[in-house]
PDB file of C-alpha atoms in Angstrom:
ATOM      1  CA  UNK A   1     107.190 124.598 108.516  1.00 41.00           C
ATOM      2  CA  UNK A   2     105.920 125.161 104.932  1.00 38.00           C
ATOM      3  CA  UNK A   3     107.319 124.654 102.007  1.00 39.00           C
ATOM      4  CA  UNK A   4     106.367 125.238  98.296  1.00 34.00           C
ATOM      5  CA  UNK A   5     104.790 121.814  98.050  1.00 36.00           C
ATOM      6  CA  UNK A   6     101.537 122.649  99.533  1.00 33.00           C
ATOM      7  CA  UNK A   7      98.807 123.015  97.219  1.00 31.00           C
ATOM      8  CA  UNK A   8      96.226 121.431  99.499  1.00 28.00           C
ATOM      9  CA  UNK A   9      94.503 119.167  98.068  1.00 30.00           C
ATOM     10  CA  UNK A  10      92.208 116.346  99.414  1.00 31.00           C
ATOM     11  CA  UNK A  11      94.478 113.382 100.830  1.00 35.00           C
ATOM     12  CA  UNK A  12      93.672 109.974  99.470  1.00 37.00           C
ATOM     13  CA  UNK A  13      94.446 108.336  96.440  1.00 37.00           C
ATOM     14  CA  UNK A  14      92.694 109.355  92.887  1.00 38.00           C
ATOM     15  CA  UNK A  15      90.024 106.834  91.920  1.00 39.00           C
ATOM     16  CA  UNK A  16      89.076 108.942  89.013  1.00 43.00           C
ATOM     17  CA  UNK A  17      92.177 109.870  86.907  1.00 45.00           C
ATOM     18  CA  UNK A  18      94.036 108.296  84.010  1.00 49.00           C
ATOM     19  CA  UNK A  19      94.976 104.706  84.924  1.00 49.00           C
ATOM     20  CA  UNK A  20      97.926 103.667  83.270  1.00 48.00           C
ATOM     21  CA  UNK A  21      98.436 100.645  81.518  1.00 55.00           C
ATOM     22  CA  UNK A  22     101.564 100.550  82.326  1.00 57.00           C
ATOM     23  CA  UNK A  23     103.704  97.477  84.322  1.00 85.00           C
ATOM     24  CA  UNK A  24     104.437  99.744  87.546  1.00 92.00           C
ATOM     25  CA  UNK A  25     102.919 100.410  90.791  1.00 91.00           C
ATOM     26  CA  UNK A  26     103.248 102.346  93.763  1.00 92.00           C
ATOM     27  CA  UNK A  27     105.679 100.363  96.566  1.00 90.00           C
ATOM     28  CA  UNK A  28     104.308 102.202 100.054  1.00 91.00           C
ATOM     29  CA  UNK A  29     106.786 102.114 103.090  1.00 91.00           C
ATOM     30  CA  UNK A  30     106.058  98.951 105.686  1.00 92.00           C
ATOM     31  CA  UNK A  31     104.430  99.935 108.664  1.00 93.00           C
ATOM     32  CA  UNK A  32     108.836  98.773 110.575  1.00 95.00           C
ATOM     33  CA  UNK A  33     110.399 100.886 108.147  1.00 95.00           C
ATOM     34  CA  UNK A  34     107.679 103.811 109.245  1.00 96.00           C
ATOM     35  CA  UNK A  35     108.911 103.261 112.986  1.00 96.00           C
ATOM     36  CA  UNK A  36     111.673 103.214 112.230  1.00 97.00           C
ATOM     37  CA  UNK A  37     112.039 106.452 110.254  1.00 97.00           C
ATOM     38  CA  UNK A  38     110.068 107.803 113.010  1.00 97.00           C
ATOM     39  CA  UNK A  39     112.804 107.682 115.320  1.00 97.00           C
ATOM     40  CA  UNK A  40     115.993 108.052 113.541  1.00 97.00           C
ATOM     41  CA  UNK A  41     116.797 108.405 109.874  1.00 97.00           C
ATOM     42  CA  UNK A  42     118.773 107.127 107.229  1.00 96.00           C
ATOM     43  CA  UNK A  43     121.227 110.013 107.987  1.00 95.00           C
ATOM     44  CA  UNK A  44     121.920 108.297 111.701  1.00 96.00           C
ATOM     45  CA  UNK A  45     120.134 111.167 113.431  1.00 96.00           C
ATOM     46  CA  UNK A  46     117.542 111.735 115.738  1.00 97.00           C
ATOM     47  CA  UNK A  47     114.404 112.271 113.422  1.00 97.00           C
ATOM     48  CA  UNK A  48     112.914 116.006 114.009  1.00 97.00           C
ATOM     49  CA  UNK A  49     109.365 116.892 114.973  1.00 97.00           C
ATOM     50  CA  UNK A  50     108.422 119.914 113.486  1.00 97.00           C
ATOM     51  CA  UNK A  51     104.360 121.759 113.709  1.00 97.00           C
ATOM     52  CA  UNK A  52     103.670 122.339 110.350  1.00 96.00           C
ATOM     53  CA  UNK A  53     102.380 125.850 110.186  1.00 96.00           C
ATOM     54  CA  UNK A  54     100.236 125.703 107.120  1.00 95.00           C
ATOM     55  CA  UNK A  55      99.715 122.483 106.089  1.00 95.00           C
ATOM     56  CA  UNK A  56      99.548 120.563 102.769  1.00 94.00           C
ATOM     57  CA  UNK A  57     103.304 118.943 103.173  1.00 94.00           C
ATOM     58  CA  UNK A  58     103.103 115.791 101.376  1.00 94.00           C
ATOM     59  CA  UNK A  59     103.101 112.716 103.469  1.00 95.00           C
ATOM     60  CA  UNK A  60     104.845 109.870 102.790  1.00 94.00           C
ATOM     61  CA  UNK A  61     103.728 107.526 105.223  1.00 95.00           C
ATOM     62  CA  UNK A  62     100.041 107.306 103.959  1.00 93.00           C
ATOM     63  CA  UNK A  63     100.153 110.027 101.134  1.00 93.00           C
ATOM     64  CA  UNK A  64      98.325 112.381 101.849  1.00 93.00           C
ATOM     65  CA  UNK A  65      98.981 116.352 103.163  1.00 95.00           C
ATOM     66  CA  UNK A  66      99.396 117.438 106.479  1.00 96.00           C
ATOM     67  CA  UNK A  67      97.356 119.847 107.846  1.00 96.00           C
ATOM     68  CA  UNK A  68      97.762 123.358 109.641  1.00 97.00           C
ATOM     69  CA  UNK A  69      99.291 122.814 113.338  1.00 97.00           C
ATOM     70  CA  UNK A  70      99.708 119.446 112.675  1.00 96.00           C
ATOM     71  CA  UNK A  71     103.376 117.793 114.305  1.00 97.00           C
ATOM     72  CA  UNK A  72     105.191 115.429 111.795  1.00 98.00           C
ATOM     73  CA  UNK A  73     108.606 113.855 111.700  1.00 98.00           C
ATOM     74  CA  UNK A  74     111.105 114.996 109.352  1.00 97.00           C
ATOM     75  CA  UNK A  75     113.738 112.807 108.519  1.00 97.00           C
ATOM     76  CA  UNK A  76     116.331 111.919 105.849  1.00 97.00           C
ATOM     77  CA  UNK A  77     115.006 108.773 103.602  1.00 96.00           C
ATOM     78  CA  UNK A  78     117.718 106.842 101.375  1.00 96.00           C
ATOM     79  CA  UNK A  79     115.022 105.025  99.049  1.00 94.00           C
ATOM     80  CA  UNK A  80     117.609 103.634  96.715  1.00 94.00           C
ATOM     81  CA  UNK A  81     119.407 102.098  99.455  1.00 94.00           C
ATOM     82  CA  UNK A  82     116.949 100.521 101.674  1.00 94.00           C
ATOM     83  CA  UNK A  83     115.978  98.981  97.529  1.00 93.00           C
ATOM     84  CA  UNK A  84     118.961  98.094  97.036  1.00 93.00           C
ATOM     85  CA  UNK A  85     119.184  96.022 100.604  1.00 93.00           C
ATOM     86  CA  UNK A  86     116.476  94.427  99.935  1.00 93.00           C
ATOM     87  CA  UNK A  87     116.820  93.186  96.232  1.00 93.00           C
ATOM     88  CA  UNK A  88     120.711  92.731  95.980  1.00 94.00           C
ATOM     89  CA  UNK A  89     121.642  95.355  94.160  1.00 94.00           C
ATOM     90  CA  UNK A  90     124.440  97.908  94.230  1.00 93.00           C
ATOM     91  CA  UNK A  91     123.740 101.858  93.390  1.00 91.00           C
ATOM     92  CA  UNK A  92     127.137 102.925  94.498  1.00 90.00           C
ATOM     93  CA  UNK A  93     127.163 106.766  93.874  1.00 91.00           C
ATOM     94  CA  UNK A  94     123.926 106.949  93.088  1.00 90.00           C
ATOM     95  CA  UNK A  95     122.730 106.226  96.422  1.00 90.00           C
ATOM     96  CA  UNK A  96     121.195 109.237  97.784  1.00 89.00           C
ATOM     97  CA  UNK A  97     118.774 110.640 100.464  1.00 92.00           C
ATOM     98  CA  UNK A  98     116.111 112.923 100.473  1.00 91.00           C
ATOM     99  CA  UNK A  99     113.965 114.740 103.270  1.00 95.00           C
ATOM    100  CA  UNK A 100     110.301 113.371 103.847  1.00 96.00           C
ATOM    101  CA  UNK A 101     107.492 114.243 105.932  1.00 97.00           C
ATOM    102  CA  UNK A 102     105.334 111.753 107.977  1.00 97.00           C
ATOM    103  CA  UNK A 103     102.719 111.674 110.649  1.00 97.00           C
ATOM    104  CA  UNK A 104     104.742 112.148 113.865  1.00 97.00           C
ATOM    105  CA  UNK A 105     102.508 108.604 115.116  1.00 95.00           C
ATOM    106  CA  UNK A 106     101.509 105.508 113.206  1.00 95.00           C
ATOM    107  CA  UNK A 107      98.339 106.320 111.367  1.00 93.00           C
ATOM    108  CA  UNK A 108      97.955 103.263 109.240  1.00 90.00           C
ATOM    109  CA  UNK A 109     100.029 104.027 106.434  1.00 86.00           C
ATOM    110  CA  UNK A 110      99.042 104.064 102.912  1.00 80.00           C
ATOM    111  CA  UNK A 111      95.361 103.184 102.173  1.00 75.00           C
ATOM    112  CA  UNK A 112      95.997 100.958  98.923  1.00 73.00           C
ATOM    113  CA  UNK A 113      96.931 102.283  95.999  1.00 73.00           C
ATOM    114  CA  UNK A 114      95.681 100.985  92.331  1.00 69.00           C
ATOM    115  CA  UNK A 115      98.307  99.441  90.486  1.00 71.00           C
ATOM    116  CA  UNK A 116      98.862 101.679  87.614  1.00 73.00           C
ATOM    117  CA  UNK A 117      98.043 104.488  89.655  1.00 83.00           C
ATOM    118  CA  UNK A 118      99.577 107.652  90.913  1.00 89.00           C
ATOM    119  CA  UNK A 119      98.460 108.535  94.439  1.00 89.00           C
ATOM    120  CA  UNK A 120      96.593 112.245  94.164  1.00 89.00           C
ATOM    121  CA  UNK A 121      98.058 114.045  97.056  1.00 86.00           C
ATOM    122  CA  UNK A 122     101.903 113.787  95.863  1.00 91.00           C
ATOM    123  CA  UNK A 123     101.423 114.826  92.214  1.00 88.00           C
ATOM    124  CA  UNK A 124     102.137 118.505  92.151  1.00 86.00           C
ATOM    125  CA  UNK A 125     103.426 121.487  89.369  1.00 84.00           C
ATOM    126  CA  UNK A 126     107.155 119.862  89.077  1.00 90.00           C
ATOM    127  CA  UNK A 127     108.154 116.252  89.674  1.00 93.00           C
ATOM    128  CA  UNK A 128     111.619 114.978  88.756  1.00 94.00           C
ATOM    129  CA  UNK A 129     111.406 111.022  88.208  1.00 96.00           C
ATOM    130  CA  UNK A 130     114.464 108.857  88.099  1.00 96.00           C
ATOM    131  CA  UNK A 131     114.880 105.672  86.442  1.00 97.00           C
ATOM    132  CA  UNK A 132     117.241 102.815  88.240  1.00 96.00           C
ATOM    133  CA  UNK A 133     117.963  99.585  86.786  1.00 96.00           C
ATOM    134  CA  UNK A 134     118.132  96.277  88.710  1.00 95.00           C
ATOM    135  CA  UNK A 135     121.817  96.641  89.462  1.00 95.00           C
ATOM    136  CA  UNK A 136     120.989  99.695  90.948  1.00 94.00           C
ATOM    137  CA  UNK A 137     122.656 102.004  88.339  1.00 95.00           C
ATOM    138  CA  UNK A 138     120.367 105.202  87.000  1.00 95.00           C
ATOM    139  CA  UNK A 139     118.733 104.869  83.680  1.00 96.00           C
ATOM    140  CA  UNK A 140     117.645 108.489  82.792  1.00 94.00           C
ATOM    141  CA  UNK A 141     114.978 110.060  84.234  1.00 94.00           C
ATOM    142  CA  UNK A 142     112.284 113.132  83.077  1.00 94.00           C
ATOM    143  CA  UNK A 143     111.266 116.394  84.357  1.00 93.00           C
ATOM    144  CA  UNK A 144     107.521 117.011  84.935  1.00 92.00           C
ATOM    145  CA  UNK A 145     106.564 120.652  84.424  1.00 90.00           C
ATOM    146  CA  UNK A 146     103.106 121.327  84.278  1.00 80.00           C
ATOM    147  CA  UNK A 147     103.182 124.788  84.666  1.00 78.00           C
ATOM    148  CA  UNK A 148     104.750 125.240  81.405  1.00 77.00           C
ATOM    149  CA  UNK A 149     102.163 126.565  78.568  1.00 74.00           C
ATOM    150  CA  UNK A 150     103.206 123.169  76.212  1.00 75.00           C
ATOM    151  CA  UNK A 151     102.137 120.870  78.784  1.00 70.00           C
ATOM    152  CA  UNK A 152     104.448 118.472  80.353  1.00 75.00           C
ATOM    153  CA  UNK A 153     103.453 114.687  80.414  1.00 84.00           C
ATOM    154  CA  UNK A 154     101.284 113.406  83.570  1.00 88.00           C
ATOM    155  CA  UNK A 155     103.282 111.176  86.142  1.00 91.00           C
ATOM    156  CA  UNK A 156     101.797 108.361  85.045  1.00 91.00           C
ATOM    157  CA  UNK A 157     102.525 109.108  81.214  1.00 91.00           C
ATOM    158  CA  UNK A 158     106.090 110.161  82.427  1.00 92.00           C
ATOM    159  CA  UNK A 159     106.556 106.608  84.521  1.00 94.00           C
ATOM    160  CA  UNK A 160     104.709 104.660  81.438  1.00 93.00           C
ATOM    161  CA  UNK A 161     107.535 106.216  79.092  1.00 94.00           C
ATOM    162  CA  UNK A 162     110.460 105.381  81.685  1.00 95.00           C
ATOM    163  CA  UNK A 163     109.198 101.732  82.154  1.00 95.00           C
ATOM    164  CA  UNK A 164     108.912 101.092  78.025  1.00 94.00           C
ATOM    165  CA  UNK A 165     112.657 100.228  78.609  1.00 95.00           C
ATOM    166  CA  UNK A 166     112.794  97.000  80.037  1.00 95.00           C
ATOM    167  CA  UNK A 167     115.975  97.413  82.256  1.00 96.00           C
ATOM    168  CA  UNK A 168     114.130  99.632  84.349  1.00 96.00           C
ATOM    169  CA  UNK A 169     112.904  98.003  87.773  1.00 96.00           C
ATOM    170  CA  UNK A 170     112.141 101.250  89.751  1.00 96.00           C
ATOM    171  CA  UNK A 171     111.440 104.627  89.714  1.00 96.00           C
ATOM    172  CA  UNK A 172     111.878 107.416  91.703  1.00 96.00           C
ATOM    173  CA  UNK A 173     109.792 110.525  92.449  1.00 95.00           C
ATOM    174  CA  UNK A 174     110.448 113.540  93.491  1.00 94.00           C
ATOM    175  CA  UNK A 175     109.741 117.213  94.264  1.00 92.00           C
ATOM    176  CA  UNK A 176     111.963 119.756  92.172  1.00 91.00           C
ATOM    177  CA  UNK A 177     112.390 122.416  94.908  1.00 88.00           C
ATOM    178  CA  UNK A 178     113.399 120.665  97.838  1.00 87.00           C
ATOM    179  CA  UNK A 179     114.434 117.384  96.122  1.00 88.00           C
ATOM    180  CA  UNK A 180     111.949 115.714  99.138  1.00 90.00           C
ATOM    181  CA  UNK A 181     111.712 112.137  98.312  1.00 93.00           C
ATOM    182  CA  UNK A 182     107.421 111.541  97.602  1.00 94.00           C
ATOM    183  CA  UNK A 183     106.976 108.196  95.630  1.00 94.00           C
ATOM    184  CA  UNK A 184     108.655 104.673  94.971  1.00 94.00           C
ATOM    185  CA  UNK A 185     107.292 102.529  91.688  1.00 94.00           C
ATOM    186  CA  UNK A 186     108.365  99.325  90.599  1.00 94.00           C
ATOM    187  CA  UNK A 187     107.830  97.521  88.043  1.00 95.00           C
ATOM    188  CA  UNK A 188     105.216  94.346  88.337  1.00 91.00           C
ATOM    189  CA  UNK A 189     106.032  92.204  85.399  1.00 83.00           C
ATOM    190  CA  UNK A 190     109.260  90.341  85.275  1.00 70.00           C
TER     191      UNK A 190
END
């Protein structure tokens, strides 16, 4: 399976580009919730395994890309909900899911990523981010365009402008196209 995500680049984290000095960081899945997803999804079915044709699918269990003939799970994620769970808080409508890709087996999940840094294998041309608050209720949110000639903001601009509001406690991102769920922030100062 391919999809317009793939751009294949080098999985890992980026050590090099703009750190933001921002009060968010990146909130990787636990290694349970990984299992979990592994086996059935937030949708209450039987996760898929797929071979991934061509590679570069983002992966959101240690995010990086897949790779050509690789097998993965594909499941339905609801990343609001599972916050929401876990911190008290309601989202009501604005619970949604979204489809992610993972390593069919455990392979040690996310490597550590920098707080105030955007992990280099899920950034990509168009990102939508979305902006809850700590009832659970959506704040706003921005569309990342890079392709565009007047130059859209980085994610990590884009996340630095959503968390300036102080009701925000996490933030979504996205890929436009499919609407796959890539990246979780929240915010680290109370």
């Amino acid at each position: 399976m391919s999809t317009p995500h793939a751009t294949h680049r080098t999985p890992g984290t980026d050590t090099t580009g703009p750190r933001s000095a921002a009060h968010w960081a990146v909130h990787p899945l636990p290694a349970e919730l990984l299992a979990q997803l592994r086996e059935r999804d937030d949708a209450g079915a039987v996760t898929r395994r797929i071979t991934d044709t061509d590679g570069g699918n983002p992966l959101r269990c240690c995010f990086g890309r897949s790779t050509p003939g690789e097998t993965l799970a594909f499941a339905s994620y609801a990343p609001l909900r599972r916050w929401a769970r876990e911190t008290g808080a309601d989202p009501a409508a604005y619970d949604e899911s979204g489809p992610v890709f993972l390593h069919a087996h455990d392979c040690g999940g996310d490597p550590g990523t920098p707080h105030g840094r955007f992990p280099e294998a899920m950034r990509g041309e168009r990102r939508t981010l979305r902006a809850y608050s700590g009832e659970g209720r959506i704040l706003g949110g921005l569309l990342l365009d890079r392709s565009r000639p007047d130059g859209a903001p980085t994610v990590e601009e884009g996340l630095d402008q959503l968390y300036a509001d102080p009701r925000v406690a996490t933030v979504h991102v996205r890929a436009v196209e499919f609407g796959c769920f890539l990246v979780e922030t929240r915010r680290t100062d109370p």
